[in-house]
CSV table of C-alpha atoms and ligand atoms in Angstrom, one decimal:
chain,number,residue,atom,x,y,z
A,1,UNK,CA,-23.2,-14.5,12.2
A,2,UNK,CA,-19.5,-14.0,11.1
A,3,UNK,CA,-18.4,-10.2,10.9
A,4,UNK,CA,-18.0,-10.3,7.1
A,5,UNK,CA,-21.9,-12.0,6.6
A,6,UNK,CA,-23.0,-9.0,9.0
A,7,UNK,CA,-21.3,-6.2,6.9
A,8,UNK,CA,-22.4,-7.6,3.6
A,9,UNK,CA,-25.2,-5.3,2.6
A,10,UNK,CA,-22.8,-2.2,3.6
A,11,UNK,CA,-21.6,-0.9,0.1
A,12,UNK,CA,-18.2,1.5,-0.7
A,13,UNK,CA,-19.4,4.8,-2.2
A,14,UNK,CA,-16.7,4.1,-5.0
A,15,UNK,CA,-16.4,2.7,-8.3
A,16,UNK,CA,-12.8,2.4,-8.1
A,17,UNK,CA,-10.0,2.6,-5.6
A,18,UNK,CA,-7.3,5.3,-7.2
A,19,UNK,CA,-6.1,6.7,-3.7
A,20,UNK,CA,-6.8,7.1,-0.1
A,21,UNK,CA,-6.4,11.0,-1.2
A,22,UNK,CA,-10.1,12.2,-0.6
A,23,UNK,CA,-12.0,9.2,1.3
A,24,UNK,CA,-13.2,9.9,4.4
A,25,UNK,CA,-12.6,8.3,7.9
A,26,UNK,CA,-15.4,6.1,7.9
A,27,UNK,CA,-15.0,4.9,4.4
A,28,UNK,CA,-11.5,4.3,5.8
A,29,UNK,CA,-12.8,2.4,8.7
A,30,UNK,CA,-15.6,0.5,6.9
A,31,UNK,CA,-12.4,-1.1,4.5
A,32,UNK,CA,-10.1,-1.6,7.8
A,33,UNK,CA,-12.7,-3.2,9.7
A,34,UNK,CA,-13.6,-5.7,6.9
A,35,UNK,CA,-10.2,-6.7,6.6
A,36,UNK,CA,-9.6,-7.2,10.3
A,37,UNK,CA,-12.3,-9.8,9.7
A,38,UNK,CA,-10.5,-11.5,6.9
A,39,UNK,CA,-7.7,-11.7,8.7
A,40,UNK,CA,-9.2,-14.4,11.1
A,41,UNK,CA,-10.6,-16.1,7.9
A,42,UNK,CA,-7.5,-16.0,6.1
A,43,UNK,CA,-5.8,-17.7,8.9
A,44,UNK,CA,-8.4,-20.7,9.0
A,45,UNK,CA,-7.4,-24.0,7.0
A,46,UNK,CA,-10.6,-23.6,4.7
A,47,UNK,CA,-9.9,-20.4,2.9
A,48,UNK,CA,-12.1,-21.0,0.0
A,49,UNK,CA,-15.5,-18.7,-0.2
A,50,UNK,CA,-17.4,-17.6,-2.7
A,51,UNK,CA,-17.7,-14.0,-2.8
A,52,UNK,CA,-16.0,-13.7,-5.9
A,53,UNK,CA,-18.0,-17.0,-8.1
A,54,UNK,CA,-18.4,-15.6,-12.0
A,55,UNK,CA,-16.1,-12.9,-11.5
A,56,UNK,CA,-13.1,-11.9,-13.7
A,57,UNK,CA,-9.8,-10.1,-11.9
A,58,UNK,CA,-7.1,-9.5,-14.4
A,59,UNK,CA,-3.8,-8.3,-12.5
A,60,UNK,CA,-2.2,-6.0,-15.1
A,61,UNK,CA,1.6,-5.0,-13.7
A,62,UNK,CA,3.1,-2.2,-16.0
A,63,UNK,CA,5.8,-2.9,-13.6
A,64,UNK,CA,7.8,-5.4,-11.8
A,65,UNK,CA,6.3,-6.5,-8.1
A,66,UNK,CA,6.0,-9.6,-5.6
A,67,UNK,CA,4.4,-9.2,-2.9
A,68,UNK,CA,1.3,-6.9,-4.4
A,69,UNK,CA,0.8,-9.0,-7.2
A,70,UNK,CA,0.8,-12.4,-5.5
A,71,UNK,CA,-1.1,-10.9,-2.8
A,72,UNK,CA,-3.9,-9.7,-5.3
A,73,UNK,CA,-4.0,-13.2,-6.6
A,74,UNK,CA,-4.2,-15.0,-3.6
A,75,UNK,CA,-7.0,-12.6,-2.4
A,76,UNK,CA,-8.9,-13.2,-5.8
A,77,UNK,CA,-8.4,-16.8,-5.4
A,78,UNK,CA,-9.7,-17.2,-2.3
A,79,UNK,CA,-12.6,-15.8,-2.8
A,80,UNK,CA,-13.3,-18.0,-5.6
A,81,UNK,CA,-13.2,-16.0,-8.4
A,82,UNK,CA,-10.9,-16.4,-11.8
A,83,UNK,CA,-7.5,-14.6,-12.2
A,84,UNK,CA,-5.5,-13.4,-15.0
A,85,UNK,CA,-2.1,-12.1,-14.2
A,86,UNK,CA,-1.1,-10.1,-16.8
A,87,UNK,CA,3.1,-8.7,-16.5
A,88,UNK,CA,3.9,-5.7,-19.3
A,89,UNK,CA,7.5,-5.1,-19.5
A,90,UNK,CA,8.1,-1.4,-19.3
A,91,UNK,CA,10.4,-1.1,-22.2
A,92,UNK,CA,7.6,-2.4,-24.2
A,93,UNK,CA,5.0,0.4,-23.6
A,94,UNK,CA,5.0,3.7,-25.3
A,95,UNK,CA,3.0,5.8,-23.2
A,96,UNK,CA,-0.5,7.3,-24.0
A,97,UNK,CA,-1.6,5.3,-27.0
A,98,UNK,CA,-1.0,2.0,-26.2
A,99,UNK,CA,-2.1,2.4,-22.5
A,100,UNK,CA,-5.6,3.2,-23.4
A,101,UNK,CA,-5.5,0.3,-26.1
A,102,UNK,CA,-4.7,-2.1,-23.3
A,103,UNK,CA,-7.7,-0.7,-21.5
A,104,UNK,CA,-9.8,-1.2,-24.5
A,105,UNK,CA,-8.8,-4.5,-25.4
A,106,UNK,CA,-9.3,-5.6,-21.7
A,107,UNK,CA,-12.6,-4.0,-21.1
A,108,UNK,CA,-13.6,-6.0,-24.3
A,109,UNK,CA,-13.3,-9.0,-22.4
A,110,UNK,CA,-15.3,-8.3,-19.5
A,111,UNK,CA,-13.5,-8.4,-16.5
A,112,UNK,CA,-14.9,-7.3,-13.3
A,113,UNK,CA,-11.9,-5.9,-11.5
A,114,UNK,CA,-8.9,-4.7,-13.2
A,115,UNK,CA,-5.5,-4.2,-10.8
A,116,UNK,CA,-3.1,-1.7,-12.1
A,117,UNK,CA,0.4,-1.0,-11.6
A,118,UNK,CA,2.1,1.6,-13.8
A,119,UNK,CA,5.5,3.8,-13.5
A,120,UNK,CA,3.7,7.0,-14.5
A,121,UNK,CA,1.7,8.6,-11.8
A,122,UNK,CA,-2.1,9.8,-13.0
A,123,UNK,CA,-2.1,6.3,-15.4
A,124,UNK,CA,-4.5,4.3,-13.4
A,125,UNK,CA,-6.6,7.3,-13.2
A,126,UNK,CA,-6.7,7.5,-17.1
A,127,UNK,CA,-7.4,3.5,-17.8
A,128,UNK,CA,-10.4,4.0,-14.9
A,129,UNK,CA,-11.9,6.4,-17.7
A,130,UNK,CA,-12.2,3.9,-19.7
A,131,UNK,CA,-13.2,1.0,-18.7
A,132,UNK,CA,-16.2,-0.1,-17.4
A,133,UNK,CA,-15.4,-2.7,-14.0
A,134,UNK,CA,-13.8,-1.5,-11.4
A,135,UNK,CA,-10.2,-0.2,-11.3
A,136,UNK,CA,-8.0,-1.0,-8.4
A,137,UNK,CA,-4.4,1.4,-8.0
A,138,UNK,CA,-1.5,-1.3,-7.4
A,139,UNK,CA,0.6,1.7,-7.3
A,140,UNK,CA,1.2,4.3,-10.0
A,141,UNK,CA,4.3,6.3,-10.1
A,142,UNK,CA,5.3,8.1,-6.7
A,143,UNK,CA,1.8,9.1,-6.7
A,144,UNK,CA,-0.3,6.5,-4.8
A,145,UNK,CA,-0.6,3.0,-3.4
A,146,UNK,CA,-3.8,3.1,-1.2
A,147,UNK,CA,-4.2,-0.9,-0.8
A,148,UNK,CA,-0.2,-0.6,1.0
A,149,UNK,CA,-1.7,2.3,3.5
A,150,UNK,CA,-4.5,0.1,4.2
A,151,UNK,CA,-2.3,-2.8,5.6
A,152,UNK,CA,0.0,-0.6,6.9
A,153,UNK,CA,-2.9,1.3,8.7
A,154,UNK,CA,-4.1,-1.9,9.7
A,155,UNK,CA,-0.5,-3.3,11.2
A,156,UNK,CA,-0.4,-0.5,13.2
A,157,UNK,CA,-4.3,-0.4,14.7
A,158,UNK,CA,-3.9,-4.2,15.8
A,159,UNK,CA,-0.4,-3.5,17.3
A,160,UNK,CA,-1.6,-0.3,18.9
A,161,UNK,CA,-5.3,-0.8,19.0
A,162,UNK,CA,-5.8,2.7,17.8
A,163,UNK,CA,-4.3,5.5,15.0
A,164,UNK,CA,-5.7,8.2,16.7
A,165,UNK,CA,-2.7,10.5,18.5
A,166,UNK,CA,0.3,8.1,17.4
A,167,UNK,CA,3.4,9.6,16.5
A,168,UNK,CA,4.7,7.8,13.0
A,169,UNK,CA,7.7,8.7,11.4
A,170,UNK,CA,8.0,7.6,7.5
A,171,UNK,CA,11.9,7.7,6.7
A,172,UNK,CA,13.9,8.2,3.3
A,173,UNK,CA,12.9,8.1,0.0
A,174,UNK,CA,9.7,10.3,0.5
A,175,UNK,CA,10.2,11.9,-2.7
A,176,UNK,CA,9.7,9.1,-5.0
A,177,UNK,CA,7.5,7.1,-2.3
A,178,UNK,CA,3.4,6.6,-3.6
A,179,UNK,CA,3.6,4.6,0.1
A,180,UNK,CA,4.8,7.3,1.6
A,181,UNK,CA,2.0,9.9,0.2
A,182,UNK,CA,-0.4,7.2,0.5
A,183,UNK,CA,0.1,6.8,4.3
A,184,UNK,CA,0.4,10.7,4.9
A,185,UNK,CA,-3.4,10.9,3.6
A,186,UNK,CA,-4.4,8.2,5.2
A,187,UNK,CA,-2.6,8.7,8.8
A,188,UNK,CA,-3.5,12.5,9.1
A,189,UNK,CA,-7.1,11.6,8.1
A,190,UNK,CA,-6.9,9.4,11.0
A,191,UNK,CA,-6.0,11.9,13.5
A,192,UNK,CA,-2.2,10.4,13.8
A,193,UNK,CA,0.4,12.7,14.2
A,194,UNK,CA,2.5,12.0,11.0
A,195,UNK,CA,6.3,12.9,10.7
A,196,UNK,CA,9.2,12.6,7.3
A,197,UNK,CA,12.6,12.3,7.9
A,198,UNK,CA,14.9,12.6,4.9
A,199,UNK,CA,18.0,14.6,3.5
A,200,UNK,CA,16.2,17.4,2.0
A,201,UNK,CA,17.4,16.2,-1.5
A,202,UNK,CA,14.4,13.4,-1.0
A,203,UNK,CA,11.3,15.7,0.2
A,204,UNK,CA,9.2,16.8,-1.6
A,205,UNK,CA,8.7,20.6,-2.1
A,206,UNK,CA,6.3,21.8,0.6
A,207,UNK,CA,5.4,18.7,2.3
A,208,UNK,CA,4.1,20.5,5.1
A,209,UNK,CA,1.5,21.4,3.1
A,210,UNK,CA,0.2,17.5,3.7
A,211,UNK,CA,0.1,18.1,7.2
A,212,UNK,CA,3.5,16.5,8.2
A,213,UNK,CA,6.2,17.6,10.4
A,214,UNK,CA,9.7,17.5,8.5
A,215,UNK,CA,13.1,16.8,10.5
A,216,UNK,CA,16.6,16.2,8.1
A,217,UNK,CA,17.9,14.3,11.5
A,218,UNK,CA,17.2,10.6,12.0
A,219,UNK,CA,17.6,10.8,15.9
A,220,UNK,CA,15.7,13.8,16.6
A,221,UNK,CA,12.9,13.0,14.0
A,222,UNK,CA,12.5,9.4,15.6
A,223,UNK,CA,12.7,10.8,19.3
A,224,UNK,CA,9.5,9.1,21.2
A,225,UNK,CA,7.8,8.1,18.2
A,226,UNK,CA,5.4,4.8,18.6
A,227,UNK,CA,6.1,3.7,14.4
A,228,UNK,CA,8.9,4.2,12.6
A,229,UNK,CA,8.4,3.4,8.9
A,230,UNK,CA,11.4,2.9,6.6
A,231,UNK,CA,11.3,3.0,3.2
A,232,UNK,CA,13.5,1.7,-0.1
A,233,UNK,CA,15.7,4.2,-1.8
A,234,UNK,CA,13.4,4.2,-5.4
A,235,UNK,CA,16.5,5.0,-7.7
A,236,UNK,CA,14.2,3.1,-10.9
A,237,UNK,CA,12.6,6.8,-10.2
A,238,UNK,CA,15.9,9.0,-9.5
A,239,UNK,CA,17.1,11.1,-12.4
A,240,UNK,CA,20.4,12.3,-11.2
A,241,UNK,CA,22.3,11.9,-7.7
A,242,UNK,CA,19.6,12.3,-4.8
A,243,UNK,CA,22.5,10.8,-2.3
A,244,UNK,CA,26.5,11.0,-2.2
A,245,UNK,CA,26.7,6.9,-1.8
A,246,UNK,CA,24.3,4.5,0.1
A,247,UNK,CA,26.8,3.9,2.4
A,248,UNK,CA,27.0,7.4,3.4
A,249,UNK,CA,23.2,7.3,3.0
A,250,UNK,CA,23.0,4.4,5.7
A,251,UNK,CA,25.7,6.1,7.9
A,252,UNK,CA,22.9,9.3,8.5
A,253,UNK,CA,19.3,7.5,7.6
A,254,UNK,CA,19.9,3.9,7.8
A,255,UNK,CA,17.7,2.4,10.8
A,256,UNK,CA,20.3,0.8,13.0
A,257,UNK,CA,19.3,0.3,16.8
A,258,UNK,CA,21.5,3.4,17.7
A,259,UNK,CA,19.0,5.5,16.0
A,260,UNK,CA,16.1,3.3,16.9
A,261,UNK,CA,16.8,4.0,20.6
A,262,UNK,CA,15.4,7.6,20.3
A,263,UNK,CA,11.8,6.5,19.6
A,264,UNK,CA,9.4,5.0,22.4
A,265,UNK,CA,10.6,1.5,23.8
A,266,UNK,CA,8.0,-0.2,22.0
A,267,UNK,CA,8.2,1.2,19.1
A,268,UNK,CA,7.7,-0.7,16.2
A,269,UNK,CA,9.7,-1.4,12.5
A,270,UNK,CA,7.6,-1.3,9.2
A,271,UNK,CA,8.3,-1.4,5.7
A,272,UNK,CA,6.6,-1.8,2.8
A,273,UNK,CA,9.4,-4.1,0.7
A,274,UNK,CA,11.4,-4.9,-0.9
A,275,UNK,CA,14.0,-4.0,1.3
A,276,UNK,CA,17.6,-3.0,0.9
A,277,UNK,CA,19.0,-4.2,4.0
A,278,UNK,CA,21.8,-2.5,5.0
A,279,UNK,CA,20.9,0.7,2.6
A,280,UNK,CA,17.9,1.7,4.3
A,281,UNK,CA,17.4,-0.7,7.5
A,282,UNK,CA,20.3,-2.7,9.2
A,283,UNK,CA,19.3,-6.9,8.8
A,284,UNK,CA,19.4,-7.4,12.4
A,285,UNK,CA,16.6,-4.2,13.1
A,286,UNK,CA,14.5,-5.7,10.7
A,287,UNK,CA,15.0,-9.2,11.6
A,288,UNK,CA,14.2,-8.2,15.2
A,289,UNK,CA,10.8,-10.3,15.9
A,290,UNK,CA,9.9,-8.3,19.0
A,291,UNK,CA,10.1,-4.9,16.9
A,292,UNK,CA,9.5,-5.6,13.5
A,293,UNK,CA,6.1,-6.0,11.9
A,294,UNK,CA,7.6,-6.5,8.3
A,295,UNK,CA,6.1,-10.2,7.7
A,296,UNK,CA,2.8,-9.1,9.9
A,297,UNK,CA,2.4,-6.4,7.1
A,298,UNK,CA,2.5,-8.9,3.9
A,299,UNK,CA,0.1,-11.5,5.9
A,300,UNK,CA,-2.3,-8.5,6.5
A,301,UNK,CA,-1.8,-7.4,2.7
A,302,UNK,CA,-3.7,-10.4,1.6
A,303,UNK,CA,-6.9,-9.3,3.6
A,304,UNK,CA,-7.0,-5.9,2.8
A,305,UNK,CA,-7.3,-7.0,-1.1
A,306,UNK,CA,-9.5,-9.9,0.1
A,307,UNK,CA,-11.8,-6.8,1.6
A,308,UNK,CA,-11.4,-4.5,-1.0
A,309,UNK,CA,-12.1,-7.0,-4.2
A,310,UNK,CA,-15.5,-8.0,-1.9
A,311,UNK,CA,-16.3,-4.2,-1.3
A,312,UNK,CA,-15.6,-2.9,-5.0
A,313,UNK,CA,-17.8,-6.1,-6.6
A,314,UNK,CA,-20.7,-5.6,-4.1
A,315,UNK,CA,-22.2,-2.9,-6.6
A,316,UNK,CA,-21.3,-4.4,-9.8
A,317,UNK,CA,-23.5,-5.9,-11.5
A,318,UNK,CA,-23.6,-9.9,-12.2
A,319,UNK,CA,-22.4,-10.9,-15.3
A,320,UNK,CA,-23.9,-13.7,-17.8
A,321,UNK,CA,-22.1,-16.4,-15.9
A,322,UNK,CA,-23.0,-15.8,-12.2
A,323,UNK,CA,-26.8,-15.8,-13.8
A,324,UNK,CA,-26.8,-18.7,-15.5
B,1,LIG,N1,6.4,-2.1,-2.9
B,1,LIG,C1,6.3,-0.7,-2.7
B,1,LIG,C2,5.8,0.0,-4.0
B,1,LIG,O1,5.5,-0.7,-4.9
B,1,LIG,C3,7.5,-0.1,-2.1
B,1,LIG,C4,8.7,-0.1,-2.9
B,1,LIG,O2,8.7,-0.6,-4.1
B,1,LIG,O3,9.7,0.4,-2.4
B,1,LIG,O4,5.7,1.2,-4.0
């Protein structure tokens, strides 16, 4: 019996998945684990299966992305069931209102899972209200992205074989970063020792608060680290000047194997995309096969949302067309 037949009756204790904010370690593990096993099936030249026959999944983006969306898709697809994309411009929306018209207009359909992106942080929350599938978060605002700290949790555990006791240090933009605050809950959660390094101008107020160490200094906040994870300077977010120029920003927080060689020898290079190379991360560090786990993360993306469309539909129930 395959790993995903024998954890088929387990169910999620959630409707929806909003955050990572609030889930517990084994809900955490139960997700990982199933995804580890789509990995494997993922990689297989048969990727059809039909966990997903009769359902609906409309991908509603509020806001522009690649690798999420596509990744949603292809997860949907493969496990057989129908997708809508759906692409809002921004400019388009006015907020409040027409949000929760979109949600009732959508709902009226009957989809089974509805992916969300939106700018404002809390908006996924809201539409979840409302409708009556289940609600993935494809990031809202700087608030969350729990499907990225799943892959991200799950790059690191089959590097490292373990989250428990690493030292990861998530660089840069924390401030406007939903990856960032994603990964803190779910890495301290974990039991991994979880660091920030950014000019204060991008932290937060009372970070610590999460649990986090905070250093303003690349070199000493990477020193003997096992993950560093570099994130994009969010400036659709920045109101104002948060840094003098990005060169100057690269000169002091730009990963460059100078700074990299204060963390552990083996330490390895994430980031979530899409990157700025040469803002945030020098090409060659992230082109560097023996570090770098940035392709690793978007092939392990797919079978996290593989694992959490099967988890979040195991409880719905069957609509008129998977009956009939
Ligand atoms: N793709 C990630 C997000 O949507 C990271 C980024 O855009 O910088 O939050």
């Amino acid at each position: 019996m395959t790993a995903i037949a024998r954890a088929s009756n387990i169910r999620f204790p959630h409707r929806h998945l909003l955050g990572i904010e609030g889930l517990s370690p084994d809900e955490i593990t139960l997700l990982l684990d199933l995804s580890e096993s789509y990995i494997e099936y993922h990689r297989q030249a048969d990727k059809k299966r039909a966990v997903l026959r009769g359902r609906t999944l409309i991908n509603l983006f509020f806001e522009t992305s690649t690798r999420t969306r596509t990744s949603f898709e292809l997860a949907g697809k493969r496990l057989g069931g129908s997708v809508i994309n759906m692409s809002v411009a921004t400019s388009a929306i006015k907020k409040g209102e027409t949000l929760i018209d979109t949600a009732m207009t959508l709902n009226a359909m009957h989809p089974d899972v509805l992916v969300v992106r939106h700018p404002d942080s809390g908006a996924v929350k809201l539409l979840s209200e409302k409708v009556n599938c289940a609600l993935i978060n494809a990031g809202d605002g700087s608030h969350e992205h729990p499907t990225q700290a799943l892959l991200d949790a799950l790059t690191i555990r089959r590097r490292k074989g373990r989250l428990n006791g690493l030292v990861v240090a998530i660089c840069g933009d924390i401030l406007h970063s939903r990856v960032a605050r994603s990964n803190i809950h779910l890495l301290t959660t974990m039991g991994t020792r979880v660091r920030v390094v950014a000019p204060p101008t991008l932290l937060p107020a009372e970070i610590e608060r999460l649990g986090v160490e905070v250093f303003n200094d690349m070199r000493r906040g990477l020193e003997d680290c096992d993950i560093v994870m570099m994130l994009r300077l969010q400036s659709e977010r920045m109101h104002g000047t948060f840094v003098p120029s990005t060169r100057e920003y690269f000169h002091f927080f730009g990963l460059d194997y100078e700074k990299l060689s204060a963390a552990k020898p083996d330490a390895m290079i994430m980031h979530p995309g899409p990157m700025n190379r040469g803002v945030e991360i020098d090409s060659e560090v992230a082109d560097d096969i023996g570090r770098s786990a940035i392709t690793e993360q978007v092939e392990i993306g797919v079978a996290v949302r593989m694992a959490c469309l099967d988890m979040l539909t195991r409880t719905l129930p069957l609509s008129a067309a998977e009956l009939a």
